[in-house]
mmCIF file with all atom_site columns, C-alpha atoms and ligand atoms in Angstrom:
data_model
loop_
_atom_site.group_PDB
_atom_site.id
_atom_site.type_symbol
_atom_site.label_atom_id
_atom_site.label_alt_id
_atom_site.label_comp_id
_atom_site.label_asym_id
_atom_site.label_entity_id
_atom_site.label_seq_id
_atom_site.pdbx_PDB_ins_code
_atom_site.Cartn_x
_atom_site.Cartn_y
_atom_site.Cartn_z
_atom_site.occupancy
_atom_site.B_iso_or_equiv
_atom_site.pdbx_formal_charge
_atom_site.auth_seq_id
_atom_site.auth_comp_id
_atom_site.auth_asym_id
_atom_site.auth_atom_id
_atom_site.pdbx_PDB_model_num
ATOM   1   C  CA  . MET A 1 1   ? 14.758  -6.970  3.618   1.00 48.00 ? 1   MET A CA  1
ATOM   2   C  CA  . THR A 1 2   ? 15.358  -6.037  0.138   1.00 50.00 ? 2   THR A CA  1
ATOM   3   C  CA  . SER A 1 3   ? 15.915  -9.600  -1.043  1.00 73.00 ? 3   SER A CA  1
ATOM   4   C  CA  . LEU A 1 4   ? 12.232  -10.261 -0.650  1.00 90.00 ? 4   LEU A CA  1
ATOM   5   C  CA  . LEU A 1 5   ? 11.280  -7.448  -3.088  1.00 95.00 ? 5   LEU A CA  1
ATOM   6   C  CA  . PRO A 1 6   ? 9.431   -7.181  -5.349  1.00 96.00 ? 6   PRO A CA  1
ATOM   7   C  CA  . PHE A 1 7   ? 6.752   -8.835  -3.396  1.00 96.00 ? 7   PHE A CA  1
ATOM   8   C  CA  . PHE A 1 8   ? 3.315   -9.763  -4.704  1.00 96.00 ? 8   PHE A CA  1
ATOM   9   C  CA  . MET A 1 9   ? 0.099   -10.131 -2.674  1.00 96.00 ? 9   MET A CA  1
ATOM   10  C  CA  . GLU A 1 10  ? -3.477  -10.249 -3.116  1.00 97.00 ? 10  GLU A CA  1
ATOM   11  C  CA  . GLY A 1 11  ? -6.626  -10.542 -1.317  1.00 98.00 ? 11  GLY A CA  1
ATOM   12  C  CA  . GLU A 1 12  ? -9.977  -9.276  -0.491  1.00 98.00 ? 12  GLU A CA  1
ATOM   13  C  CA  . VAL A 1 13  ? -10.444 -5.732  0.587   1.00 98.00 ? 13  VAL A CA  1
ATOM   14  C  CA  . VAL A 1 14  ? -12.118 -5.560  4.172   1.00 97.00 ? 14  VAL A CA  1
ATOM   15  C  CA  . LYS A 1 15  ? -13.100 -3.145  6.782   1.00 95.00 ? 15  LYS A CA  1
ATOM   16  C  CA  . GLY A 1 16  ? -9.992  -1.720  8.616   1.00 92.00 ? 16  GLY A CA  1
ATOM   17  C  CA  . PHE A 1 17  ? -9.684  0.112   12.079  1.00 83.00 ? 17  PHE A CA  1
ATOM   18  C  CA  . GLY A 1 18  ? -12.306 2.666   10.994  1.00 81.00 ? 18  GLY A CA  1
ATOM   19  C  CA  . ARG A 1 19  ? -9.985  5.456   12.283  1.00 78.00 ? 19  ARG A CA  1
ATOM   20  C  CA  . GLY A 1 20  ? -11.193 7.620   9.339   1.00 67.00 ? 20  GLY A CA  1
ATOM   21  C  CA  . SER A 1 21  ? -8.074  7.407   7.360   1.00 78.00 ? 21  SER A CA  1
ATOM   22  C  CA  . LYS A 1 22  ? -10.323 8.771   4.587   1.00 78.00 ? 22  LYS A CA  1
ATOM   23  C  CA  . GLU A 1 23  ? -10.991 12.069  6.562   1.00 71.00 ? 23  GLU A CA  1
ATOM   24  C  CA  . LEU A 1 24  ? -7.217  12.307  6.997   1.00 75.00 ? 24  LEU A CA  1
ATOM   25  C  CA  . GLY A 1 25  ? -6.940  12.570  3.256   1.00 81.00 ? 25  GLY A CA  1
ATOM   26  C  CA  . CYS A 1 26  ? -5.606  8.920   2.759   1.00 92.00 ? 26  CYS A CA  1
ATOM   27  C  CA  . PRO A 1 27  ? -7.966  5.982   2.614   1.00 95.00 ? 27  PRO A CA  1
ATOM   28  C  CA  . THR A 1 28  ? -6.187  2.880   3.092   1.00 96.00 ? 28  THR A CA  1
ATOM   29  C  CA  . ALA A 1 29  ? -7.556  -0.511  1.784   1.00 97.00 ? 29  ALA A CA  1
ATOM   30  C  CA  . ASN A 1 30  ? -6.980  -3.151  4.284   1.00 96.00 ? 30  ASN A CA  1
ATOM   31  C  CA  . TYR A 1 31  ? -6.405  -7.065  3.921   1.00 97.00 ? 31  TYR A CA  1
ATOM   32  C  CA  . SER A 1 32  ? -7.863  -9.580  6.366   1.00 95.00 ? 32  SER A CA  1
ATOM   33  C  CA  . LEU A 1 33  ? -5.574  -10.947 9.065   1.00 93.00 ? 33  LEU A CA  1
ATOM   34  C  CA  . GLU A 1 34  ? -5.420  -14.254 7.340   1.00 94.00 ? 34  GLU A CA  1
ATOM   35  C  CA  . VAL A 1 35  ? -3.964  -12.695 4.304   1.00 95.00 ? 35  VAL A CA  1
ATOM   36  C  CA  . VAL A 1 36  ? -1.603  -10.388 6.203   1.00 95.00 ? 36  VAL A CA  1
ATOM   37  C  CA  . GLN A 1 37  ? -0.037  -13.648 7.968   1.00 93.00 ? 37  GLN A CA  1
ATOM   38  C  CA  . SER A 1 38  ? 0.662   -15.083 4.743   1.00 90.00 ? 38  SER A CA  1
ATOM   39  C  CA  . ILE A 1 39  ? 3.511   -12.541 4.299   1.00 91.00 ? 39  ILE A CA  1
ATOM   40  C  CA  . PRO A 1 40  ? 7.198   -13.466 4.962   1.00 90.00 ? 40  PRO A CA  1
ATOM   41  C  CA  . LYS A 1 41  ? 8.155   -13.458 8.608   1.00 87.00 ? 41  LYS A CA  1
ATOM   42  C  CA  . ASP A 1 42  ? 11.309  -11.431 7.912   1.00 89.00 ? 42  ASP A CA  1
ATOM   43  C  CA  . MET A 1 43  ? 9.566   -8.764  5.917   1.00 92.00 ? 43  MET A CA  1
ATOM   44  C  CA  . ALA A 1 44  ? 10.604  -5.411  7.605   1.00 94.00 ? 44  ALA A CA  1
ATOM   45  C  CA  . PRO A 1 45  ? 7.828   -3.457  8.944   1.00 95.00 ? 45  PRO A CA  1
ATOM   46  C  CA  . GLY A 1 46  ? 7.580   0.013   7.289   1.00 97.00 ? 46  GLY A CA  1
ATOM   47  C  CA  . VAL A 1 47  ? 6.395   2.069   4.626   1.00 98.00 ? 47  VAL A CA  1
ATOM   48  C  CA  . TYR A 1 48  ? 6.707   0.743   1.050   1.00 98.00 ? 48  TYR A CA  1
ATOM   49  C  CA  . TYR A 1 49  ? 5.804   1.915   -2.433  1.00 98.00 ? 49  TYR A CA  1
ATOM   50  C  CA  . GLY A 1 50  ? 4.662   -0.139  -5.486  1.00 98.00 ? 50  GLY A CA  1
ATOM   51  C  CA  . TRP A 1 51  ? 1.690   -0.771  -7.803  1.00 98.00 ? 51  TRP A CA  1
ATOM   52  C  CA  . ALA A 1 52  ? -1.895  -1.777  -6.966  1.00 98.00 ? 52  ALA A CA  1
ATOM   53  C  CA  . GLN A 1 53  ? -4.982  -3.001  -9.001  1.00 98.00 ? 53  GLN A CA  1
ATOM   54  C  CA  . VAL A 1 54  ? -8.436  -3.265  -7.911  1.00 98.00 ? 54  VAL A CA  1
ATOM   55  C  CA  . ASP A 1 55  ? -10.183 -6.234  -9.496  1.00 97.00 ? 55  ASP A CA  1
ATOM   56  C  CA  . SER A 1 56  ? -9.193  -5.977  -13.433 1.00 95.00 ? 56  SER A CA  1
ATOM   57  C  CA  . GLN A 1 57  ? -8.928  -2.014  -13.252 1.00 97.00 ? 57  GLN A CA  1
ATOM   58  C  CA  . MET A 1 58  ? -5.886  0.020   -14.413 1.00 97.00 ? 58  MET A CA  1
ATOM   59  C  CA  . VAL A 1 59  ? -2.897  -0.526  -12.393 1.00 98.00 ? 59  VAL A CA  1
ATOM   60  C  CA  . HIS A 1 60  ? -2.105  2.635   -10.159 1.00 98.00 ? 60  HIS A CA  1
ATOM   61  C  CA  . LYS A 1 61  ? 0.755   3.939   -7.924  1.00 98.00 ? 61  LYS A CA  1
ATOM   62  C  CA  . MET A 1 62  ? 0.409   3.121   -4.238  1.00 98.00 ? 62  MET A CA  1
ATOM   63  C  CA  . VAL A 1 63  ? 2.121   3.524   -0.790  1.00 98.00 ? 63  VAL A CA  1
ATOM   64  C  CA  . ALA A 1 64  ? 1.597   0.937   1.671   1.00 97.00 ? 64  ALA A CA  1
ATOM   65  C  CA  . ASN A 1 65  ? 1.987   0.638   5.543   1.00 96.00 ? 65  ASN A CA  1
ATOM   66  C  CA  . ILE A 1 66  ? 3.105   -2.914  6.646   1.00 96.00 ? 66  ILE A CA  1
ATOM   67  C  CA  . GLY A 1 67  ? 3.172   -3.272  10.397  1.00 94.00 ? 67  GLY A CA  1
ATOM   68  C  CA  . TRP A 1 68  ? 1.800   -2.316  13.733  1.00 90.00 ? 68  TRP A CA  1
ATOM   69  C  CA  . CYS A 1 69  ? 1.134   1.282   13.451  1.00 87.00 ? 69  CYS A CA  1
ATOM   70  C  CA  . PRO A 1 70  ? 3.072   2.238   16.711  1.00 85.00 ? 70  PRO A CA  1
ATOM   71  C  CA  . PHE A 1 71  ? 1.096   5.526   16.840  1.00 82.00 ? 71  PHE A CA  1
ATOM   72  C  CA  . TYR A 1 72  ? -2.113  3.343   17.682  1.00 82.00 ? 72  TYR A CA  1
ATOM   73  C  CA  . GLU A 1 73  ? -0.168  0.493   19.189  1.00 84.00 ? 73  GLU A CA  1
ATOM   74  C  CA  . ASN A 1 74  ? -2.056  -2.153  17.319  1.00 85.00 ? 74  ASN A CA  1
ATOM   75  C  CA  . LYS A 1 75  ? -1.766  -5.710  18.661  1.00 84.00 ? 75  LYS A CA  1
ATOM   76  C  CA  . GLU A 1 76  ? -1.941  -7.262  15.224  1.00 88.00 ? 76  GLU A CA  1
ATOM   77  C  CA  . MET A 1 77  ? 0.147   -6.532  12.081  1.00 91.00 ? 77  MET A CA  1
ATOM   78  C  CA  . SER A 1 78  ? -1.651  -4.834  9.304   1.00 94.00 ? 78  SER A CA  1
ATOM   79  C  CA  . VAL A 1 79  ? -0.976  -4.218  5.628   1.00 96.00 ? 79  VAL A CA  1
ATOM   80  C  CA  . GLU A 1 80  ? -2.829  -0.934  4.406   1.00 96.00 ? 80  GLU A CA  1
ATOM   81  C  CA  . THR A 1 81  ? -2.690  0.161   0.914   1.00 97.00 ? 81  THR A CA  1
ATOM   82  C  CA  . HIS A 1 82  ? -3.211  3.733   -0.193  1.00 97.00 ? 82  HIS A CA  1
ATOM   83  C  CA  . VAL A 1 83  ? -3.842  3.869   -4.026  1.00 98.00 ? 83  VAL A CA  1
ATOM   84  C  CA  . MET A 1 84  ? -2.718  7.045   -5.496  1.00 98.00 ? 84  MET A CA  1
ATOM   85  C  CA  . HIS A 1 85  ? -5.914  7.338   -7.664  1.00 97.00 ? 85  HIS A CA  1
ATOM   86  C  CA  . LYS A 1 86  ? -9.194  9.231   -7.037  1.00 96.00 ? 86  LYS A CA  1
ATOM   87  C  CA  . PHE A 1 87  ? -12.010 6.603   -6.893  1.00 97.00 ? 87  PHE A CA  1
ATOM   88  C  CA  . ASP A 1 88  ? -15.756 7.258   -7.525  1.00 96.00 ? 88  ASP A CA  1
ATOM   89  C  CA  . SER A 1 89  ? -16.854 4.870   -4.858  1.00 96.00 ? 89  SER A CA  1
ATOM   90  C  CA  . ASP A 1 90  ? -15.486 2.479   -2.115  1.00 96.00 ? 90  ASP A CA  1
ATOM   91  C  CA  . PHE A 1 91  ? -14.401 -0.837  -3.291  1.00 98.00 ? 91  PHE A CA  1
ATOM   92  C  CA  . TYR A 1 92  ? -15.020 -3.049  -0.059  1.00 97.00 ? 92  TYR A CA  1
ATOM   93  C  CA  . GLY A 1 93  ? -15.270 -6.761  -1.078  1.00 98.00 ? 93  GLY A CA  1
ATOM   94  C  CA  . SER A 1 94  ? -12.966 -6.305  -4.173  1.00 98.00 ? 94  SER A CA  1
ATOM   95  C  CA  . ASN A 1 95  ? -9.836  -8.002  -4.992  1.00 98.00 ? 95  ASN A CA  1
ATOM   96  C  CA  . LEU A 1 96  ? -6.660  -5.991  -4.388  1.00 98.00 ? 96  LEU A CA  1
ATOM   97  C  CA  . LYS A 1 97  ? -3.344  -7.148  -6.143  1.00 98.00 ? 97  LYS A CA  1
ATOM   98  C  CA  . ILE A 1 98  ? -0.246  -5.084  -5.082  1.00 98.00 ? 98  ILE A CA  1
ATOM   99  C  CA  . CYS A 1 99  ? 3.447   -5.397  -6.057  1.00 98.00 ? 99  CYS A CA  1
ATOM   100 C  CA  . VAL A 1 100 ? 5.671   -4.160  -3.428  1.00 98.00 ? 100 VAL A CA  1
ATOM   101 C  CA  . ILE A 1 101 ? 8.834   -2.826  -4.886  1.00 97.00 ? 101 ILE A CA  1
ATOM   102 C  CA  . GLY A 1 102 ? 10.653  -0.622  -2.427  1.00 97.00 ? 102 GLY A CA  1
ATOM   103 C  CA  . TYR A 1 103 ? 11.173  0.508   1.206   1.00 97.00 ? 103 TYR A CA  1
ATOM   104 C  CA  . LEU A 1 104 ? 10.522  4.120   2.008   1.00 98.00 ? 104 LEU A CA  1
ATOM   105 C  CA  . ARG A 1 105 ? 11.090  4.292   5.891   1.00 98.00 ? 105 ARG A CA  1
ATOM   106 C  CA  . PRO A 1 106 ? 10.368  2.395   9.118   1.00 97.00 ? 106 PRO A CA  1
ATOM   107 C  CA  . GLU A 1 107 ? 7.017   3.085   10.999  1.00 96.00 ? 107 GLU A CA  1
ATOM   108 C  CA  . LYS A 1 108 ? 7.237   5.816   13.673  1.00 95.00 ? 108 LYS A CA  1
ATOM   109 C  CA  . LYS A 1 109 ? 5.548   6.616   16.606  1.00 93.00 ? 109 LYS A CA  1
ATOM   110 C  CA  . PHE A 1 110 ? 4.658   10.292  15.925  1.00 92.00 ? 110 PHE A CA  1
ATOM   111 C  CA  . ASP A 1 111 ? 4.009   12.730  18.725  1.00 93.00 ? 111 ASP A CA  1
ATOM   112 C  CA  . SER A 1 112 ? 0.986   14.041  16.995  1.00 91.00 ? 112 SER A CA  1
ATOM   113 C  CA  . LEU A 1 113 ? -1.760  13.022  14.580  1.00 90.00 ? 113 LEU A CA  1
ATOM   114 C  CA  . ASN A 1 114 ? -0.631  16.067  12.435  1.00 92.00 ? 114 ASN A CA  1
ATOM   115 C  CA  . ASP A 1 115 ? 3.045   14.728  12.308  1.00 94.00 ? 115 ASP A CA  1
ATOM   116 C  CA  . LEU A 1 116 ? 1.744   11.522  11.136  1.00 93.00 ? 116 LEU A CA  1
ATOM   117 C  CA  . ILE A 1 117 ? -0.413  13.058  8.356   1.00 94.00 ? 117 ILE A CA  1
ATOM   118 C  CA  . GLU A 1 118 ? 2.490   15.281  7.139   1.00 95.00 ? 118 GLU A CA  1
ATOM   119 C  CA  . ALA A 1 119 ? 4.734   12.076  7.026   1.00 96.00 ? 119 ALA A CA  1
ATOM   120 C  CA  . ILE A 1 120 ? 2.229   10.218  4.871   1.00 96.00 ? 120 ILE A CA  1
ATOM   121 C  CA  . GLN A 1 121 ? 1.865   13.133  2.563   1.00 96.00 ? 121 GLN A CA  1
ATOM   122 C  CA  . GLN A 1 122 ? 5.712   13.007  2.252   1.00 98.00 ? 122 GLN A CA  1
ATOM   123 C  CA  . ASP A 1 123 ? 5.700   9.366   1.634   1.00 98.00 ? 123 ASP A CA  1
ATOM   124 C  CA  . ILE A 1 124 ? 3.029   9.893   -1.259  1.00 98.00 ? 124 ILE A CA  1
ATOM   125 C  CA  . LYS A 1 125 ? 5.364   12.303  -2.860  1.00 98.00 ? 125 LYS A CA  1
ATOM   126 C  CA  . ASN A 1 126 ? 8.579   10.140  -2.501  1.00 98.00 ? 126 ASN A CA  1
ATOM   127 C  CA  . ALA A 1 127 ? 6.518   7.005   -3.761  1.00 98.00 ? 127 ALA A CA  1
ATOM   128 C  CA  . ASP A 1 128 ? 5.421   9.123   -6.711  1.00 98.00 ? 128 ASP A CA  1
ATOM   129 C  CA  . ALA A 1 129 ? 9.182   10.032  -7.749  1.00 98.00 ? 129 ALA A CA  1
ATOM   130 C  CA  . LYS A 1 130 ? 10.329  6.405   -7.055  1.00 98.00 ? 130 LYS A CA  1
ATOM   131 C  CA  . LEU A 1 131 ? 7.411   4.973   -8.978  1.00 98.00 ? 131 LEU A CA  1
ATOM   132 C  CA  . ASP A 1 132 ? 8.617   6.971   -12.200 1.00 98.00 ? 132 ASP A CA  1
ATOM   133 C  CA  . GLU A 1 133 ? 11.809  5.389   -12.375 1.00 98.00 ? 133 GLU A CA  1
ATOM   134 C  CA  . TYR A 1 134 ? 12.580  2.848   -15.092 1.00 97.00 ? 134 TYR A CA  1
ATOM   135 C  CA  . GLU A 1 135 ? 12.973  -0.242  -12.861 1.00 96.00 ? 135 GLU A CA  1
ATOM   136 C  CA  . ALA A 1 136 ? 9.734   0.557   -11.234 1.00 98.00 ? 136 ALA A CA  1
ATOM   137 C  CA  . LYS A 1 137 ? 7.797   1.077   -14.412 1.00 97.00 ? 137 LYS A CA  1
ATOM   138 C  CA  . VAL A 1 138 ? 8.801   -2.213  -15.603 1.00 97.00 ? 138 VAL A CA  1
ATOM   139 C  CA  . LEU A 1 139 ? 7.014   -4.005  -12.816 1.00 98.00 ? 139 LEU A CA  1
ATOM   140 C  CA  . LYS A 1 140 ? 3.758   -2.054  -13.877 1.00 97.00 ? 140 LYS A CA  1
ATOM   141 C  CA  . GLU A 1 141 ? 3.811   -4.054  -16.871 1.00 96.00 ? 141 GLU A CA  1
ATOM   142 C  CA  . HIS A 1 142 ? 4.367   -7.468  -15.055 1.00 96.00 ? 142 HIS A CA  1
ATOM   143 C  CA  . LYS A 1 143 ? 1.955   -10.216 -16.159 1.00 96.00 ? 143 LYS A CA  1
ATOM   144 C  CA  . TYR A 1 144 ? 0.869   -10.767 -12.678 1.00 97.00 ? 144 TYR A CA  1
ATOM   145 C  CA  . PHE A 1 145 ? -1.546  -7.840  -13.266 1.00 96.00 ? 145 PHE A CA  1
ATOM   146 C  CA  . ASN A 1 146 ? -2.540  -9.382  -16.493 1.00 86.00 ? 146 ASN A CA  1
ATOM   147 C  CA  . ASN A 1 147 ? -2.915  -5.959  -18.042 1.00 59.00 ? 147 ASN A CA  1
ATOM   148 C  CA  . THR A 1 148 ? -4.890  -6.625  -21.265 1.00 59.00 ? 148 THR A CA  1
ATOM   149 C  CA  . ASN A 1 149 ? -4.546  -2.487  -22.020 1.00 54.00 ? 149 ASN A CA  1
ATOM   150 C  CA  . ASN A 1 150 ? -0.875  -2.881  -22.185 1.00 52.00 ? 150 ASN A CA  1
ATOM   151 C  CA  . ILE A 1 151 ? -0.167  -5.631  -24.274 1.00 53.00 ? 151 ILE A CA  1
ATOM   152 C  CA  . THR A 1 152 ? 3.262   -5.206  -25.945 1.00 55.00 ? 152 THR A CA  1
ATOM   153 C  CA  . VAL A 1 153 ? 4.146   -7.559  -29.070 1.00 54.00 ? 153 VAL A CA  1
HETATM 154 P  P1  . ADP B 2 .   ? -11.136 1.410   6.849   1.00 63.14 ? 201 ADP B P1  1
HETATM 155 O  O1  . ADP B 2 .   ? -10.769 1.774   8.297   1.00 63.14 ? 201 ADP B O1  1
HETATM 156 O  O2  . ADP B 2 .   ? -12.334 0.486   6.632   1.00 63.14 ? 201 ADP B O2  1
HETATM 157 O  O3  . ADP B 2 .   ? -9.942  0.702   6.141   1.00 63.14 ? 201 ADP B O3  1
HETATM 158 P  P2  . ADP B 2 .   ? -10.423 3.825   5.510   1.00 63.14 ? 201 ADP B P2  1
HETATM 159 O  O4  . ADP B 2 .   ? -10.896 5.258   5.818   1.00 63.14 ? 201 ADP B O4  1
HETATM 160 O  O5  . ADP B 2 .   ? -8.850  3.313   5.518   1.00 63.14 ? 201 ADP B O5  1
HETATM 161 O  O6  . ADP B 2 .   ? -11.473 2.685   6.173   1.00 63.14 ? 201 ADP B O6  1
HETATM 162 O  O7  . ADP B 2 .   ? -10.951 3.703   3.966   1.00 63.14 ? 201 ADP B O7  1
HETATM 163 C  C1  . ADP B 2 .   ? -10.725 2.577   3.054   1.00 63.14 ? 201 ADP B C1  1
HETATM 164 C  C2  . ADP B 2 .   ? -11.750 2.319   2.143   1.00 63.14 ? 201 ADP B C2  1
HETATM 165 O  O8  . ADP B 2 .   ? -11.752 3.357   1.205   1.00 63.14 ? 201 ADP B O8  1
HETATM 166 C  C3  . ADP B 2 .   ? -11.150 1.309   1.268   1.00 63.14 ? 201 ADP B C3  1
HETATM 167 O  O9  . ADP B 2 .   ? -11.410 -0.063  1.705   1.00 63.14 ? 201 ADP B O9  1
HETATM 168 C  C4  . ADP B 2 .   ? -11.755 1.515   -0.093  1.00 63.14 ? 201 ADP B C4  1
HETATM 169 O  O10 . ADP B 2 .   ? -12.980 0.674   -0.256  1.00 63.14 ? 201 ADP B O10 1
HETATM 170 C  C5  . ADP B 2 .   ? -12.031 3.033   -0.178  1.00 63.14 ? 201 ADP B C5  1
HETATM 171 N  N1  . ADP B 2 .   ? -11.079 3.818   -1.045  1.00 63.14 ? 201 ADP B N1  1
HETATM 172 C  C6  . ADP B 2 .   ? -11.532 4.804   -1.754  1.00 63.14 ? 201 ADP B C6  1
HETATM 173 N  N2  . ADP B 2 .   ? -10.440 5.492   -2.524  1.00 63.14 ? 201 ADP B N2  1
HETATM 174 C  C7  . ADP B 2 .   ? -9.371  4.908   -2.042  1.00 63.14 ? 201 ADP B C7  1
HETATM 175 C  C8  . ADP B 2 .   ? -7.925  4.710   -2.243  1.00 63.14 ? 201 ADP B C8  1
HETATM 176 N  N3  . ADP B 2 .   ? -7.486  5.735   -3.160  1.00 63.14 ? 201 ADP B N3  1
HETATM 177 N  N4  . ADP B 2 .   ? -7.003  3.865   -1.656  1.00 63.14 ? 201 ADP B N4  1
HETATM 178 C  C9  . ADP B 2 .   ? -7.496  3.200   -0.824  1.00 63.14 ? 201 ADP B C9  1
HETATM 179 N  N5  . ADP B 2 .   ? -8.703  2.971   -0.442  1.00 63.14 ? 201 ADP B N5  1
HETATM 180 C  C10 . ADP B 2 .   ? -9.710  3.690   -1.210  1.00 63.14 ? 201 ADP B C10 1
HETATM 181 N  N1  . RBF B 3 .   ? 1.118   4.648   11.387  1.00 63.14 ? 202 RBF B N1  1
HETATM 182 C  C1  . RBF B 3 .   ? 2.209   4.626   12.329  1.00 63.14 ? 202 RBF B C1  1
HETATM 183 O  O1  . RBF B 3 .   ? 1.736   4.390   13.692  1.00 63.14 ? 202 RBF B O1  1
HETATM 184 N  N2  . RBF B 3 .   ? 3.312   5.069   11.970  1.00 63.14 ? 202 RBF B N2  1
HETATM 185 C  C2  . RBF B 3 .   ? 3.706   5.291   10.664  1.00 63.14 ? 202 RBF B C2  1
HETATM 186 O  O2  . RBF B 3 .   ? 5.039   5.935   10.551  1.00 63.14 ? 202 RBF B O2  1
HETATM 187 C  C3  . RBF B 3 .   ? 2.911   5.088   9.839   1.00 63.14 ? 202 RBF B C3  1
HETATM 188 N  N3  . RBF B 3 .   ? 3.045   5.536   8.560   1.00 63.14 ? 202 RBF B N3  1
HETATM 189 C  C4  . RBF B 3 .   ? 2.162   5.410   7.501   1.00 63.14 ? 202 RBF B C4  1
HETATM 190 C  C5  . RBF B 3 .   ? 2.461   5.728   6.179   1.00 63.14 ? 202 RBF B C5  1
HETATM 191 C  C6  . RBF B 3 .   ? 1.550   5.609   5.201   1.00 63.14 ? 202 RBF B C6  1
HETATM 192 C  C7  . RBF B 3 .   ? 2.032   5.831   3.844   1.00 63.14 ? 202 RBF B C7  1
HETATM 193 C  C8  . RBF B 3 .   ? 0.299   4.995   5.425   1.00 63.14 ? 202 RBF B C8  1
HETATM 194 C  C9  . RBF B 3 .   ? -0.742  4.930   4.327   1.00 63.14 ? 202 RBF B C9  1
HETATM 195 C  C10 . RBF B 3 .   ? -0.088  4.678   6.817   1.00 63.14 ? 202 RBF B C10 1
HETATM 196 C  C11 . RBF B 3 .   ? 0.928   4.937   7.874   1.00 63.14 ? 202 RBF B C11 1
HETATM 197 N  N4  . RBF B 3 .   ? 0.545   4.476   9.036   1.00 63.14 ? 202 RBF B N4  1
HETATM 198 C  C12 . RBF B 3 .   ? 1.447   4.836   10.227  1.00 63.14 ? 202 RBF B C12 1
HETATM 199 C  C13 . RBF B 3 .   ? -0.639  3.928   9.378   1.00 63.14 ? 202 RBF B C13 1
HETATM 200 C  C14 . RBF B 3 .   ? -1.723  4.896   9.987   1.00 63.14 ? 202 RBF B C14 1
HETATM 201 O  O3  . RBF B 3 .   ? -1.745  4.790   11.318  1.00 63.14 ? 202 RBF B O3  1
HETATM 202 C  C15 . RBF B 3 .   ? -3.035  4.079   9.435   1.00 63.14 ? 202 RBF B C15 1
HETATM 203 O  O4  . RBF B 3 .   ? -3.325  4.314   8.114   1.00 63.14 ? 202 RBF B O4  1
HETATM 204 C  C16 . RBF B 3 .   ? -4.384  4.558   10.170  1.00 63.14 ? 202 RBF B C16 1
HETATM 205 O  O5  . RBF B 3 .   ? -4.125  4.433   11.540  1.00 63.14 ? 202 RBF B O5  1
HETATM 206 C  C17 . RBF B 3 .   ? -5.553  4.126   9.874   1.00 63.14 ? 202 RBF B C17 1
HETATM 207 O  O6  . RBF B 3 .   ? -5.706  2.618   10.188  1.00 63.14 ? 202 RBF B O6  1
HETATM 208 MG MG1 . MG  B 4 .   ? -7.947  1.489   6.023   1.00 63.14 ? 203 MG  B MG1 1
#
């Protein structure tokens, strides 16, 4: 539901489903169930784009899947963030802040893993373009990220 956006959330990065999203070219940082359950009940499940910050590092573009992953028929809702940045190492245990700005599409139950991978690659391209728009860029500078690199006087 667009009225809920932008939506800010943060929490510790925990071990996810271990399905090897990384091997699919798309590692996703997962939140604990406790953090996931704190999001508004009327937030529509689906694929979203926005900004992400690991601890106090730079703010990067992200795509996030919020929902039940129908392809895998998960029993619990999850929030998985793919940060559009190449990290030198994993960051389990770190704090991850996200600002969810816009909705890309509903979750789908794809016929094959390959179709899911292709859809995710397209989501990344769509998010990249949306996040270059002025309305999105403004939120990158939001005080939520406390971004000392980008102080404007
Ligand atoms: P899991 O099932 O434990 O979530 P993934 O294969 O989804 O495993 O990998 C996620 C982990 O990879 C994250 O928790 C993080 O530590 C690391 N990681 C490295 N690069 C990224 C990235 N660009 N975006 C998200 N997570 C990343
Ligand atoms: N899972 C689905 O079942 N259907 C989807 O449409 C779907 N879209 C996704 C889009 C993005 C950008 C990301 C990062 C994940 C998506 N997933 C989707 C979740 C995917 O199944 C999950 O990341 C892996 O199962 C690893 O936990
Ligand atoms: Mg993951």
